[in-house]
Short mmCIF file of C-alpha atoms in Angstrom, two decimals:
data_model
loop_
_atom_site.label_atom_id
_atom_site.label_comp_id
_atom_site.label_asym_id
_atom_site.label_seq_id
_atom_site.Cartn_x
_atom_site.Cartn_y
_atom_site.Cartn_z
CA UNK A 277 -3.12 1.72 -3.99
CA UNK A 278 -5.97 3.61 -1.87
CA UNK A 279 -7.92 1.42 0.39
CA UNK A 280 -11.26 2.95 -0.22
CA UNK A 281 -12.39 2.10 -3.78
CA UNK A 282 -15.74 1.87 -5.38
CA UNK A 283 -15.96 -2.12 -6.03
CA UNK A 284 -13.65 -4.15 -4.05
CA UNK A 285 -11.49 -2.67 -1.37
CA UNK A 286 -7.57 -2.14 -1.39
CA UNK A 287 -7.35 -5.45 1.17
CA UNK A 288 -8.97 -7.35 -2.07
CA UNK A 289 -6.97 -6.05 -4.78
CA UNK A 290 -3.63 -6.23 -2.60
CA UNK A 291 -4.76 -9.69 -1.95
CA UNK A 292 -5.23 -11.07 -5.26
CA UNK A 293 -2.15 -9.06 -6.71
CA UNK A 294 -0.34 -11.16 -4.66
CA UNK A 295 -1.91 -14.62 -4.72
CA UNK A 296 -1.13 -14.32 -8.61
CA UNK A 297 1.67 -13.52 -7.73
CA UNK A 298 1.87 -10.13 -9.32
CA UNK A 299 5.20 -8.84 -7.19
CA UNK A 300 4.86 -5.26 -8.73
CA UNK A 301 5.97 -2.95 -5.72
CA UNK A 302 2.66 -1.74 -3.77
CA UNK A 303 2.36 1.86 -2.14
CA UNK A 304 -0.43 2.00 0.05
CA UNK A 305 -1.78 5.55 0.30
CA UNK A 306 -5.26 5.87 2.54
CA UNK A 307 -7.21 8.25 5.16
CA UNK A 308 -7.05 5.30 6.94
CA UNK A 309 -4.28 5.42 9.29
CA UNK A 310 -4.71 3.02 12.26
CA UNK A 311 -1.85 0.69 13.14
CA UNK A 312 -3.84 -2.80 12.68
CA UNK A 313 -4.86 -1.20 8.75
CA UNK A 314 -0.78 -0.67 8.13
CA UNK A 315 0.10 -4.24 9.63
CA UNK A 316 -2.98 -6.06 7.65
CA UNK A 317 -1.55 -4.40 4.78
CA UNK A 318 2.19 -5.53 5.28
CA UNK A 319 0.73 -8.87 6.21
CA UNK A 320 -1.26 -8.89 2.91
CA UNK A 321 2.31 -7.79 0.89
CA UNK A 322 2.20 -4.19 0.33
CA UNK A 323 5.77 -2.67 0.56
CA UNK A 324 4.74 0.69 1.94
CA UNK A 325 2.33 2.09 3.90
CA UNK A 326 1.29 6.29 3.68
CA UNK A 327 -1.22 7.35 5.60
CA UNK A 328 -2.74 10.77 4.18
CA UNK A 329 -1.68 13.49 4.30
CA UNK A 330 1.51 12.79 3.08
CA UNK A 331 4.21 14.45 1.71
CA UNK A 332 5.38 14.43 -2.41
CA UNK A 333 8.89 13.98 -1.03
CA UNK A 334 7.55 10.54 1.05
CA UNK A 335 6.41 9.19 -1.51
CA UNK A 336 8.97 9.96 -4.07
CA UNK A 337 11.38 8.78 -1.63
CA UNK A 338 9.45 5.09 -1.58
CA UNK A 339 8.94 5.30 -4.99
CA UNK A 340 12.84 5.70 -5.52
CA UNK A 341 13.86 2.87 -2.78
CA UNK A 342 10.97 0.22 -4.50
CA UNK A 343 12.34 0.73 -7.87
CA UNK A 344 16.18 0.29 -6.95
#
């Protein structure tokens, strides 16, 4: 999930995944990388948090832990 989209932010879809109680694992990957953005995140129920750039072996190694 990137925190910069078009109609409603990452915070809002992260938000309402959750209130619905959608418990898909959530992989946060933004430009955005200030400690109080990660922690709002984790507070809001993402799983992960990668700030960009990132590496294809970070992510496949979340990816890989979430779906175990």
């Amino acid at each position: 999930l990137d925190l910069m989209l078009p109609d409603i932010d990452g915070f809002g879809v992260l938000q309402k995944a959750r209130q619905q109680e959608i418990m898909t694992p959530i992989i946060v990957l933004t430009a955005l990388s200030d400690l109080d953005i990660e922690q709002n995140c984790y507070e809001l129920g993402a799983n992960a948090f990668l700030p960009k750039p990132f590496t294809f072996s970070e992510l496949n190694t979340w990816i890989n832990k979430l779906l175990d």
